[in-house]
Coordinates of C-alpha atoms (C1' of nucleotides) in Angstrom, one line a residue:
Chain A
M1 CA 130.8 59.1 107.4
E2 CA 130.4 62.7 106.3
R3 CA 132.7 65.3 107.6
Q4 CA 131.1 67.5 110.2
V5 CA 130.2 70.8 108.8
R6 CA 132.5 73.6 110.1
T7 CA 132.1 77.2 109.1
R8 CA 134.1 80.1 110.3
Y9 CA 133.4 83.8 110.7
A10 CA 136.8 85.5 110.1
P11 CA 136.5 89.2 110.6
S12 CA 139.3 91.6 110.8
P13 CA 139.0 93.7 113.9
T14 CA 138.2 97.1 112.7
G15 CA 135.8 98.0 115.5
Y16 CA 132.9 98.4 113.1
M17 CA 130.4 95.7 112.4
H18 CA 128.7 96.6 109.2
I19 CA 125.5 95.0 108.0
G20 CA 127.1 92.9 105.3
N21 CA 129.6 91.5 107.8
L22 CA 126.9 90.7 110.2
R23 CA 124.9 88.9 107.5
T24 CA 128.0 86.9 106.6
A25 CA 128.4 85.9 110.2
L26 CA 124.7 85.0 110.3
Y27 CA 124.8 82.8 107.2
E28 CA 128.0 81.0 108.4
Y29 CA 126.2 80.4 111.7
L30 CA 123.1 79.1 109.9
I31 CA 124.9 76.9 107.5
A32 CA 126.7 75.3 110.4
K33 CA 123.7 75.0 112.7
S34 CA 121.3 73.8 110.0
Q35 CA 123.6 70.8 109.6
N36 CA 124.5 70.2 113.1
G37 CA 127.9 71.7 112.5
K38 CA 130.3 74.0 114.3
F39 CA 130.6 77.7 114.0
I40 CA 134.0 79.0 114.6
L41 CA 135.3 82.5 115.2
R42 CA 138.7 83.4 114.0
I43 CA 140.3 86.9 114.2
E44 CA 142.2 88.0 111.1
D45 CA 144.5 90.6 112.4
T46 CA 147.5 90.2 110.1
D47 CA 147.5 93.8 109.1
Q48 CA 149.4 95.3 111.9
E49 CA 148.8 98.8 110.7
R50 CA 145.1 98.6 111.0
L51 CA 144.8 97.3 114.5
V52 CA 142.0 99.0 116.5
E53 CA 141.8 98.9 120.2
G54 CA 138.8 97.1 121.6
A55 CA 137.7 96.0 118.2
V56 CA 137.6 92.3 119.1
D57 CA 135.3 93.1 122.0
V58 CA 132.8 94.6 119.5
I59 CA 132.8 91.3 117.7
Y60 CA 132.2 89.2 120.8
K61 CA 129.5 91.6 122.0
T62 CA 127.7 91.6 118.7
L63 CA 127.7 87.8 118.3
K64 CA 126.5 87.3 121.8
L65 CA 123.8 89.9 121.5
C66 CA 122.6 88.3 118.3
G67 CA 122.6 84.9 119.9
M68 CA 125.1 83.5 117.5
Q69 CA 127.4 81.8 120.0
H70 CA 130.5 80.4 118.4
D71 CA 131.6 76.9 119.3
E72 CA 135.3 77.7 119.0
G73 CA 137.1 81.0 119.2
P74 CA 139.8 83.1 121.0
D75 CA 137.6 83.5 124.1
V76 CA 136.2 80.1 124.3
G77 CA 139.1 78.1 123.0
G78 CA 138.9 74.9 121.0
P79 CA 140.9 72.1 119.5
Y80 CA 142.5 74.3 116.9
A81 CA 143.6 77.1 119.1
P82 CA 144.9 79.8 118.9
Y83 CA 142.1 81.5 116.9
V84 CA 143.9 84.8 116.4
Q85 CA 146.1 84.9 113.4
S86 CA 148.7 87.2 115.0
E87 CA 149.1 84.5 117.6
R88 CA 149.7 81.9 114.9
K89 CA 152.3 83.9 113.0
D90 CA 154.9 81.2 113.2
T91 CA 152.7 78.6 111.5
Y92 CA 152.5 80.3 108.1
K93 CA 156.1 80.7 107.1
P94 CA 156.9 77.0 106.9
Y95 CA 154.0 76.5 104.6
A96 CA 155.1 79.3 102.4
E97 CA 158.6 77.7 102.3
E98 CA 157.1 74.4 101.4
L99 CA 155.5 76.0 98.4
V100 CA 158.8 77.5 97.4
K101 CA 160.4 74.0 97.5
K102 CA 157.5 72.6 95.5
G103 CA 158.0 75.3 92.9
H104 CA 154.6 77.0 93.5
A105 CA 156.1 80.1 95.1
Y106 CA 159.3 82.1 95.1
Y107 CA 161.2 84.7 97.0
C108 CA 160.9 88.2 95.9
F109 CA 163.2 91.0 97.0
C110 CA 161.7 93.8 95.0
T111 CA 161.4 97.0 97.0
K112 CA 158.3 99.0 97.5
E113 CA 159.9 101.7 95.4
R114 CA 160.5 99.5 92.4
L115 CA 156.9 98.2 92.6
D116 CA 155.5 101.7 92.9
A117 CA 157.5 102.9 90.0
L118 CA 156.3 99.9 87.9
R119 CA 152.8 100.6 88.9
S120 CA 152.7 104.2 88.1
D121 CA 154.4 103.5 84.8
A122 CA 151.8 101.1 83.9
E123 CA 149.1 103.5 85.0
S124 CA 150.5 106.3 82.8
K125 CA 150.4 103.9 79.9
N126 CA 146.8 103.0 80.8
Q127 CA 147.8 99.4 81.4
T128 CA 146.9 97.1 84.2
F129 CA 149.8 96.6 86.5
M130 CA 150.9 93.1 87.2
Y131 CA 154.0 92.0 88.9
D132 CA 156.7 91.4 86.3
R133 CA 158.2 88.3 87.9
H134 CA 161.5 90.1 88.2
C135 CA 162.6 87.9 91.1
L136 CA 161.5 84.7 89.5
N137 CA 164.7 84.8 87.5
L138 CA 167.0 84.9 90.4
T139 CA 169.5 82.1 90.6
P140 CA 169.5 79.9 93.7
E141 CA 172.9 81.5 94.6
E142 CA 171.6 85.0 94.3
I143 CA 168.7 84.1 96.5
E144 CA 170.9 82.4 99.1
E145 CA 173.1 85.5 99.1
K146 CA 170.3 88.0 99.6
L147 CA 168.8 85.9 102.3
K148 CA 172.1 85.6 104.1
N149 CA 172.5 89.4 103.8
G150 CA 169.2 89.8 105.6
E151 CA 167.5 91.6 102.7
P152 CA 163.8 92.0 103.3
Y153 CA 161.7 89.7 101.1
V154 CA 158.3 88.5 100.5
I155 CA 157.2 85.2 99.2
R156 CA 155.0 85.2 96.1
Q157 CA 152.7 82.6 94.7
K158 CA 153.8 81.4 91.2
M159 CA 150.8 81.3 89.0
P160 CA 150.6 79.1 86.0
R161 CA 151.0 81.2 82.8
E162 CA 148.8 79.2 80.6
G163 CA 145.5 77.4 80.8
T164 CA 142.5 78.2 83.0
T165 CA 141.4 77.6 86.5
T166 CA 137.9 76.5 87.4
F167 CA 136.3 76.4 90.7
E168 CA 132.9 75.5 92.0
D169 CA 130.9 77.8 94.1
A170 CA 127.7 76.6 95.9
V171 CA 125.8 79.7 94.9
Y172 CA 127.4 81.0 91.7
G173 CA 128.2 77.6 90.2
S174 CA 131.2 76.9 88.1
I175 CA 133.5 79.8 87.4
T176 CA 136.5 79.8 85.1
V177 CA 139.3 82.3 84.7
E178 CA 142.3 82.6 82.5
N179 CA 145.5 81.8 84.5
S180 CA 147.2 84.6 82.7
M181 CA 145.0 87.0 84.6
L182 CA 146.2 85.9 87.9
E183 CA 149.0 87.9 89.5
D184 CA 151.8 86.3 91.5
Q185 CA 150.2 87.5 94.7
I186 CA 152.2 87.9 97.9
L187 CA 151.7 85.1 100.4
L188 CA 154.1 86.2 103.1
K189 CA 154.8 89.8 103.8
S190 CA 158.2 91.3 104.6
D191 CA 157.1 91.6 108.2
G192 CA 156.9 87.8 108.3
L193 CA 153.1 87.8 108.6
P194 CA 151.0 86.2 105.9
T195 CA 148.5 88.1 103.8
Y196 CA 144.9 87.4 104.1
N197 CA 145.1 85.5 100.9
F198 CA 147.5 83.0 102.4
A199 CA 146.5 82.9 106.0
N200 CA 143.0 82.3 105.1
V201 CA 143.8 79.1 103.1
I202 CA 146.2 77.8 105.7
D203 CA 143.9 78.3 108.6
D204 CA 140.8 77.1 106.9
H205 CA 142.6 73.9 106.1
L206 CA 144.2 73.5 109.5
M207 CA 140.9 74.2 111.2
A208 CA 139.1 71.7 109.1
I209 CA 136.7 74.3 107.7
T210 CA 134.3 72.6 105.3
H211 CA 132.4 75.7 104.0
V212 CA 134.2 78.9 103.2
V213 CA 131.6 81.6 103.3
R214 CA 132.3 85.1 102.4
G215 CA 131.1 88.1 100.4
S216 CA 131.1 88.0 96.7
E217 CA 133.9 90.6 96.6
Y218 CA 136.2 87.6 97.0
L219 CA 134.8 85.8 94.0
S220 CA 137.6 87.0 91.7
S221 CA 140.4 85.9 94.0
A222 CA 138.9 82.4 94.6
P223 CA 140.9 80.8 91.7
K224 CA 144.1 81.8 93.5
Y225 CA 143.0 80.1 96.6
N226 CA 142.0 77.1 94.7
L227 CA 145.5 76.9 93.2
L228 CA 146.9 77.1 96.7
Y229 CA 144.9 74.2 97.9
E230 CA 145.9 72.2 94.8
A231 CA 149.6 73.1 95.4
F232 CA 149.4 71.7 98.9
G233 CA 147.3 68.8 97.8
W234 CA 144.6 69.7 100.2
E235 CA 140.9 69.1 100.0
I236 CA 139.1 72.1 98.6
P237 CA 136.3 73.3 100.8
T238 CA 132.9 74.2 99.6
Y239 CA 132.9 77.8 98.6
V240 CA 129.8 79.8 99.4
H241 CA 130.0 83.4 98.1
L242 CA 127.3 85.7 99.2
P243 CA 125.7 88.5 97.1
L244 CA 126.4 91.9 98.3
I245 CA 124.1 94.1 100.4
V246 CA 124.0 97.5 98.7
K247 CA 122.4 100.9 99.4
P248 CA 119.1 101.8 97.8
D249 CA 121.0 103.6 95.1
G250 CA 122.9 100.4 94.3
S251 CA 126.3 101.4 95.7
K252 CA 128.2 99.5 98.3
L253 CA 127.7 99.9 102.0
S254 CA 130.6 101.6 103.6
K255 CA 131.8 102.9 106.9
R256 CA 133.3 106.0 105.3
K257 CA 130.0 107.1 103.9
G258 CA 128.4 106.8 107.3
D259 CA 126.2 103.9 106.5
A260 CA 124.6 102.4 109.6
S261 CA 126.5 99.7 111.4
F262 CA 124.8 97.1 113.5
E263 CA 125.5 99.2 116.6
D264 CA 124.0 102.3 115.0
L265 CA 120.8 100.5 114.2
I266 CA 120.5 99.4 117.8
N267 CA 121.0 103.0 118.9
M268 CA 118.4 104.1 116.5
G269 CA 115.8 101.9 118.3
Y270 CA 115.9 98.7 116.3
L271 CA 115.6 95.4 118.0
V272 CA 118.3 92.7 117.5
E273 CA 115.7 90.1 116.5
A274 CA 114.2 92.3 113.9
I275 CA 117.6 93.2 112.4
I276 CA 118.6 89.5 112.3
N277 CA 115.3 88.5 110.8
Y278 CA 115.5 91.2 108.1
I279 CA 119.1 90.6 107.0
A280 CA 118.5 86.8 106.9
L281 CA 116.0 87.6 104.2
L282 CA 118.4 89.8 102.2
G283 CA 119.9 87.3 99.9
W284 CA 118.1 84.2 101.1
S285 CA 114.5 83.1 100.9
P286 CA 112.6 80.2 102.5
D287 CA 110.5 77.8 100.5
T288 CA 107.4 79.1 102.2
N289 CA 105.9 82.5 102.5
Q290 CA 106.9 82.9 106.1
E291 CA 108.6 86.2 106.9
I292 CA 108.9 86.3 110.6
F293 CA 111.7 84.0 111.8
S294 CA 113.4 83.6 115.1
L295 CA 117.0 82.6 115.0
S296 CA 116.2 79.0 115.9
E297 CA 113.5 78.9 113.2
L298 CA 116.2 80.1 110.8
E299 CA 118.5 77.4 111.9
K300 CA 115.9 74.8 110.8
A301 CA 114.8 76.5 107.6
F302 CA 118.1 77.7 106.2
N303 CA 119.4 76.1 103.1
I304 CA 122.4 77.1 100.9
S305 CA 120.6 76.3 97.7
R306 CA 118.1 79.1 98.3
I307 CA 120.8 81.9 98.6
S308 CA 120.4 84.3 95.7
K309 CA 123.1 85.6 93.4
S310 CA 122.0 89.2 92.8
P311 CA 122.8 91.9 95.2
S312 CA 120.0 93.2 97.4
A313 CA 119.3 96.7 98.6
F314 CA 119.1 97.5 102.3
D315 CA 115.7 98.9 102.8
M316 CA 115.2 100.9 106.0
N317 CA 111.5 100.9 105.4
K318 CA 111.2 97.2 105.5
L319 CA 113.5 96.9 108.5
R320 CA 111.1 99.3 110.2
W321 CA 108.2 97.1 109.4
F322 CA 110.0 94.1 110.8
N323 CA 110.8 96.1 113.9
A324 CA 107.2 97.1 114.3
E325 CA 106.1 93.5 113.9
Y326 CA 108.5 92.4 116.7
I327 CA 107.3 95.2 119.0
R328 CA 103.7 94.3 118.5
A329 CA 104.4 90.7 119.1
M330 CA 105.9 91.3 122.5
S331 CA 104.1 90.9 125.8
L332 CA 103.2 94.1 127.4
D333 CA 105.8 93.5 130.1
A334 CA 108.5 92.9 127.5
F335 CA 107.6 96.1 125.7
Y336 CA 107.5 98.0 128.9
E337 CA 111.1 96.9 129.7
K338 CA 112.3 98.0 126.3
A339 CA 110.4 101.3 126.4
L340 CA 111.2 102.2 129.9
P341 CA 114.5 104.0 129.3
Y342 CA 112.9 106.2 126.6
L343 CA 109.8 106.8 128.8
T344 CA 111.6 107.8 132.0
E345 CA 113.6 110.2 130.0
A346 CA 110.6 111.7 128.2
I347 CA 107.9 111.7 130.9
T348 CA 108.7 114.0 133.8
N349 CA 105.2 113.9 135.2
K350 CA 105.7 111.4 138.0
T351 CA 102.0 110.7 138.5
I352 CA 101.8 109.0 135.1
D353 CA 101.5 105.2 135.1
L354 CA 104.1 104.2 132.6
K355 CA 102.7 100.7 132.2
K356 CA 99.5 102.2 131.0
V357 CA 101.3 104.4 128.6
C358 CA 103.0 101.4 127.2
K359 CA 99.6 99.8 126.5
L360 CA 98.8 102.8 124.3
L361 CA 102.2 103.0 122.7
Q362 CA 102.9 99.4 121.8
A363 CA 100.8 99.3 118.6
R364 CA 101.9 102.8 117.7
T365 CA 105.6 102.3 117.9
E366 CA 107.8 101.2 115.1
V367 CA 111.2 102.1 116.5
L368 CA 111.9 102.7 120.2
T369 CA 113.5 106.1 119.6
E370 CA 110.2 107.6 118.4
I371 CA 108.6 107.1 121.8
P372 CA 109.6 110.4 123.4
S373 CA 108.0 112.4 120.6
K374 CA 104.7 110.8 121.3
V375 CA 104.2 111.5 125.0
G376 CA 105.2 115.1 125.7
F377 CA 101.6 116.2 126.3
L378 CA 101.5 114.1 129.4
N379 CA 104.0 116.4 131.1
E380 CA 102.1 119.6 130.7
L381 CA 99.4 121.2 128.6
A382 CA 101.1 123.4 126.1
D383 CA 99.4 126.3 124.4
Y384 CA 97.5 125.1 121.4
D385 CA 95.5 126.3 118.5
L386 CA 91.8 126.3 119.2
N387 CA 91.1 125.3 115.6
I388 CA 91.9 121.8 116.6
Y389 CA 88.5 121.7 118.2
V390 CA 86.9 122.1 114.8
H391 CA 86.9 118.7 113.2
K392 CA 84.7 118.1 110.2
K393 CA 84.5 114.3 110.5
M394 CA 83.8 114.5 114.2
K395 CA 81.2 117.2 113.5
T396 CA 82.6 119.5 116.1
T397 CA 82.8 123.3 116.2
L398 CA 84.0 125.7 118.8
E399 CA 80.5 126.1 120.0
N400 CA 79.5 122.5 120.4
S401 CA 82.9 121.7 121.8
L402 CA 82.3 124.2 124.5
E403 CA 78.9 122.7 125.2
S404 CA 80.4 119.2 125.4
L405 CA 83.2 120.2 127.7
K406 CA 80.9 122.0 130.1
A407 CA 78.6 119.0 130.2
A408 CA 81.5 116.7 130.7
V409 CA 82.8 118.6 133.7
T410 CA 79.6 118.2 135.6
V411 CA 79.7 114.4 135.0
L412 CA 83.4 114.0 135.6
E413 CA 83.3 115.9 138.9
D414 CA 81.0 113.3 140.3
I415 CA 83.2 110.4 139.5
T416 CA 84.8 108.8 142.5
T417 CA 86.3 105.7 140.9
W418 CA 88.5 107.2 138.3
D419 CA 89.2 104.4 135.8
E420 CA 88.7 103.7 132.2
A421 CA 85.6 101.6 132.7
T422 CA 83.8 104.2 134.7
L423 CA 84.9 107.1 132.5
H424 CA 83.7 105.1 129.5
E425 CA 80.3 104.4 131.1
K426 CA 79.6 107.9 132.4
L427 CA 80.8 109.7 129.3
L428 CA 78.9 107.6 126.9
T429 CA 75.8 107.8 129.0
L430 CA 76.1 111.5 128.8
V431 CA 76.5 111.4 125.0
E432 CA 73.3 109.4 124.8
K433 CA 71.5 111.8 127.1
L434 CA 72.6 114.8 125.0
G435 CA 71.7 112.9 121.8
I436 CA 75.0 113.7 120.2
K437 CA 77.7 111.7 118.4
N438 CA 80.5 110.1 120.4
G439 CA 83.0 112.2 118.6
Q440 CA 81.3 115.4 119.5
M441 CA 82.0 114.6 123.1
L442 CA 85.2 112.7 123.0
W443 CA 87.1 114.7 120.4
P444 CA 86.8 118.0 122.4
I445 CA 87.8 116.3 125.6
R446 CA 90.8 114.7 124.0
T447 CA 91.8 118.0 122.5
A448 CA 91.3 119.9 125.7
I449 CA 93.3 117.4 127.8
T450 CA 96.2 117.0 125.4
G451 CA 96.3 120.1 123.3
W452 CA 97.6 117.9 120.5
E453 CA 96.0 117.1 117.2
V454 CA 97.3 113.5 117.3
T455 CA 98.0 111.4 120.4
P456 CA 98.4 107.8 121.3
G457 CA 95.1 106.9 122.9
G458 CA 91.8 108.7 123.0
A459 CA 89.9 110.9 125.5
I460 CA 89.1 108.1 127.9
E461 CA 92.5 106.5 128.1
I462 CA 94.3 109.8 128.5
A463 CA 91.9 111.1 131.1
D464 CA 92.5 108.0 133.1
L465 CA 96.2 108.5 132.7
L466 CA 96.2 112.1 133.8
G467 CA 93.9 111.6 136.8
K468 CA 90.8 113.4 137.8
E469 CA 92.3 116.6 139.0
E470 CA 94.6 117.2 136.1
T471 CA 91.9 116.2 133.6
L472 CA 89.4 118.7 135.1
R473 CA 92.0 121.4 135.2
R474 CA 92.8 121.0 131.6
I475 CA 89.2 120.8 130.6
R476 CA 88.5 124.0 132.4
I477 CA 91.3 125.7 130.6
G478 CA 89.7 124.6 127.4
I479 CA 86.3 125.9 128.5
D480 CA 87.8 129.2 129.4
R481 CA 89.6 129.6 126.2
L482 CA 86.7 128.5 124.1
E483 CA 84.3 130.9 125.9
K484 CA 86.5 133.8 125.1
A485 CA 86.8 132.7 121.5
V486 CA 83.2 132.2 121.0
A487 CA 82.3 135.5 122.7
A488 CA 84.7 137.3 120.5
G489 CA 83.4 135.5 117.5
N490 CA 79.8 136.6 118.3
A491 CA 80.7 140.2 119.1
Chain B
rG1 C1' 140.1 99.6 80.9
rG2 C1' 141.1 93.8 81.5
rC3 C1' 138.7 89.8 84.1
rC4 C1' 134.5 87.9 86.9
rC5 C1' 129.5 88.2 88.5
rC6 C1' 124.4 89.8 88.3
rA7 C1' 119.5 91.3 85.8
rU8 C1' 111.2 89.5 87.7
rG9 C1' 107.0 95.8 90.2
rG10 C1' 110.1 101.6 93.6
rU11 C1' 112.3 97.7 97.3
rC12 C1' 112.9 92.4 99.2
rA13 C1' 111.5 88.3 96.4
rA14 C1' 108.7 83.2 94.6
rG15 C1' 109.3 81.0 89.9
rA16 C1' 114.0 76.0 87.8
rG17 C1' 109.7 75.1 79.6
rG18 C1' 103.0 75.2 79.7
rU19 C1' 101.1 79.8 86.2
rU20 C1' 95.3 84.5 85.7
rA21 C1' 103.8 85.7 86.9
rA22 C1' 103.0 84.3 94.2
rG23 C1' 103.9 86.8 98.8
rA24 C1' 106.0 91.0 101.7
rC25 C1' 107.4 96.3 102.3
rA26 C1' 106.1 101.1 100.5
rC27 C1' 102.0 103.7 98.1
rG28 C1' 96.3 104.4 97.1
rG29 C1' 91.1 103.1 98.5
rC30 C1' 87.3 101.1 101.7
rC31 C1' 85.8 99.1 106.5
rC32 C1' 86.3 99.4 111.9
rU33 C1' 86.8 103.7 115.0
rU34 C1' 86.7 109.1 120.3
rU35 C1' 92.3 111.4 117.0
rC36 C1' 96.5 108.5 115.4
rA37 C1' 97.9 103.7 115.1
rA38 C1' 96.8 98.5 115.0
rG39 C1' 93.5 95.1 112.5
rG40 C1' 90.3 93.5 108.2
rC41 C1' 89.3 93.9 102.9
rU42 C1' 91.0 95.8 98.4
rG43 C1' 93.7 98.5 94.3
rU44 C1' 98.1 100.4 91.2
rA45 C1' 102.7 98.2 89.8
rA46 C1' 107.4 93.6 87.0
rC47 C1' 109.9 89.4 83.5
rA48 C1' 115.9 95.4 80.5
rG49 C1' 116.2 95.0 74.8
rG50 C1' 117.2 91.9 70.5
rG51 C1' 118.1 87.4 68.3
rG52 C1' 117.8 82.1 68.5
rU53 C1' 116.3 76.7 70.5
rU54 C1' 111.2 74.7 71.2
rC55 C1' 104.6 73.1 69.5
rG56 C1' 105.4 76.4 73.7
rA57 C1' 110.4 80.7 77.0
rA58 C1' 110.5 84.9 82.9
rU59 C1' 112.7 80.0 82.8
rC60 C1' 117.8 77.2 78.0
rC61 C1' 121.8 79.6 74.4
rC62 C1' 124.0 84.0 72.1
rC63 C1' 124.5 89.3 71.5
rU64 C1' 123.5 94.3 73.3
rU65 C1' 122.4 97.4 77.3
rG66 C1' 122.5 98.4 82.4
rG67 C1' 124.4 97.5 87.3
rG68 C1' 128.0 95.5 90.6
rG69 C1' 132.7 93.3 92.1
rU70 C1' 138.0 93.0 91.5
rC71 C1' 142.7 94.3 89.8
rA72 C1' 147.7 96.2 97.4
rC73 C1' 153.5 93.7 101.5
rC74 C1' 144.1 95.5 103.1
rA75 C1' 141.1 92.0 104.5

RNA sequence: GGCCCCAUGGUCAAGAGGUUAAGACACGGCCCUUUCAAGGCUGUAACAGGGGUUCGAAUCCCCUUGGGGUCACCA
């Protein structure tokens, strides 16, 4: 029987979920779910100096929001608990000591100062620094002595000096490096906690992780991990290294440079589903031309073999398109619910039917945050440039706009049932009677009642929204202003 | 700089020896139309360069160039 697929998302709690991280989580989730496997959350907090308050909550919240529920983790428990590395601190040291006994690791008492000196020395000579294995030459007695004296120490992995190490990656294939390039990396820090490089191997093994998924920035350290598995005699997991997500200019996404985090995107008005859909396609492609995927569709379609190797640029423009697609695909009620917070903030005119506004807005909204800028005219009629009335394509001028508005008023005044259907019928009948083009009537009306050159919705929808009284009031203002302008123009 | 990885339009990408080199975003045009959108149709645009291998190369190999990653008691 095949081993059950188990992937783990192992973030360090920095309080910031950047897009690359989120995509890694997504792919781990998809790899597991596409094969009926388990998705595990493990918190890698072995760096005590970088702990951030509340950061773990950000991780829980994001996974939940995205619908990527983990099967095991600190909050939900599981057979391999605990799932927080700082709570597992005692499990690592014995493994490190086992490696020392087997001759794959050794104690190192070098001070930070000595290391720094070595490093800057190498730097000044323009050489690459690599630990000089100073402590490898210590005799067992010396080591015993130092340990007894309580001297601080770390445990280093002893790399082979000759030969090469090869490992297989599910997306990058076979990769070989010279062992002489491998540094004797630290496995156990002087504070007794493991480094990521060590903890990660131990935990992945203990937690029976079958697919180790991570960004390609770990590609060059993978041989070291491989050596560790071999030293322990453990089964090597399937490595799945993911291509980086970069900025349009090709550089790496970073918090420091203010690149948008998942949370930022949400605040910018992007929908969770659209973000997930978009990043799923950054580095992976389905074997069909389908572009719109729900999470559960992704779970079915995802396949490791279709992950690409080259880095992909995060394109806001395309995300925007996905977002617009998701917005348009929503039911009116669903859109209303999403839009409501933006609407209530932007529309102070309480007589406006927000549901109707949504109907106009839905196809015209790409991101939620742009809603307020589209509806201001509903609150009040601002002063506007009369030249808006003059529209070549609509064949309107100040004069015929004035005519149309005057004619419209007489018709509108008589309407008792103020709704779109009635407005449509009466106004178009009037157009026919006057023998003019639709635009010559409707453009001036829309202009008069909005004062804007561009609005969501046309004359009829907006008149309906504003109500009879306000519509007539605004039209009369238009008539008044146009009369003065025309008179002045003729004088 | 050493080592590793990558290379198809501006961007995401399909392609795994023989294709008119898909599709999507963006951009342009046309249609629809009471503005703007949405929708429909349509156009511009790519195999980084050079050598091989082969009857035949975007696909395989090598070199060059370009880009990226990594070289911590960080993950």
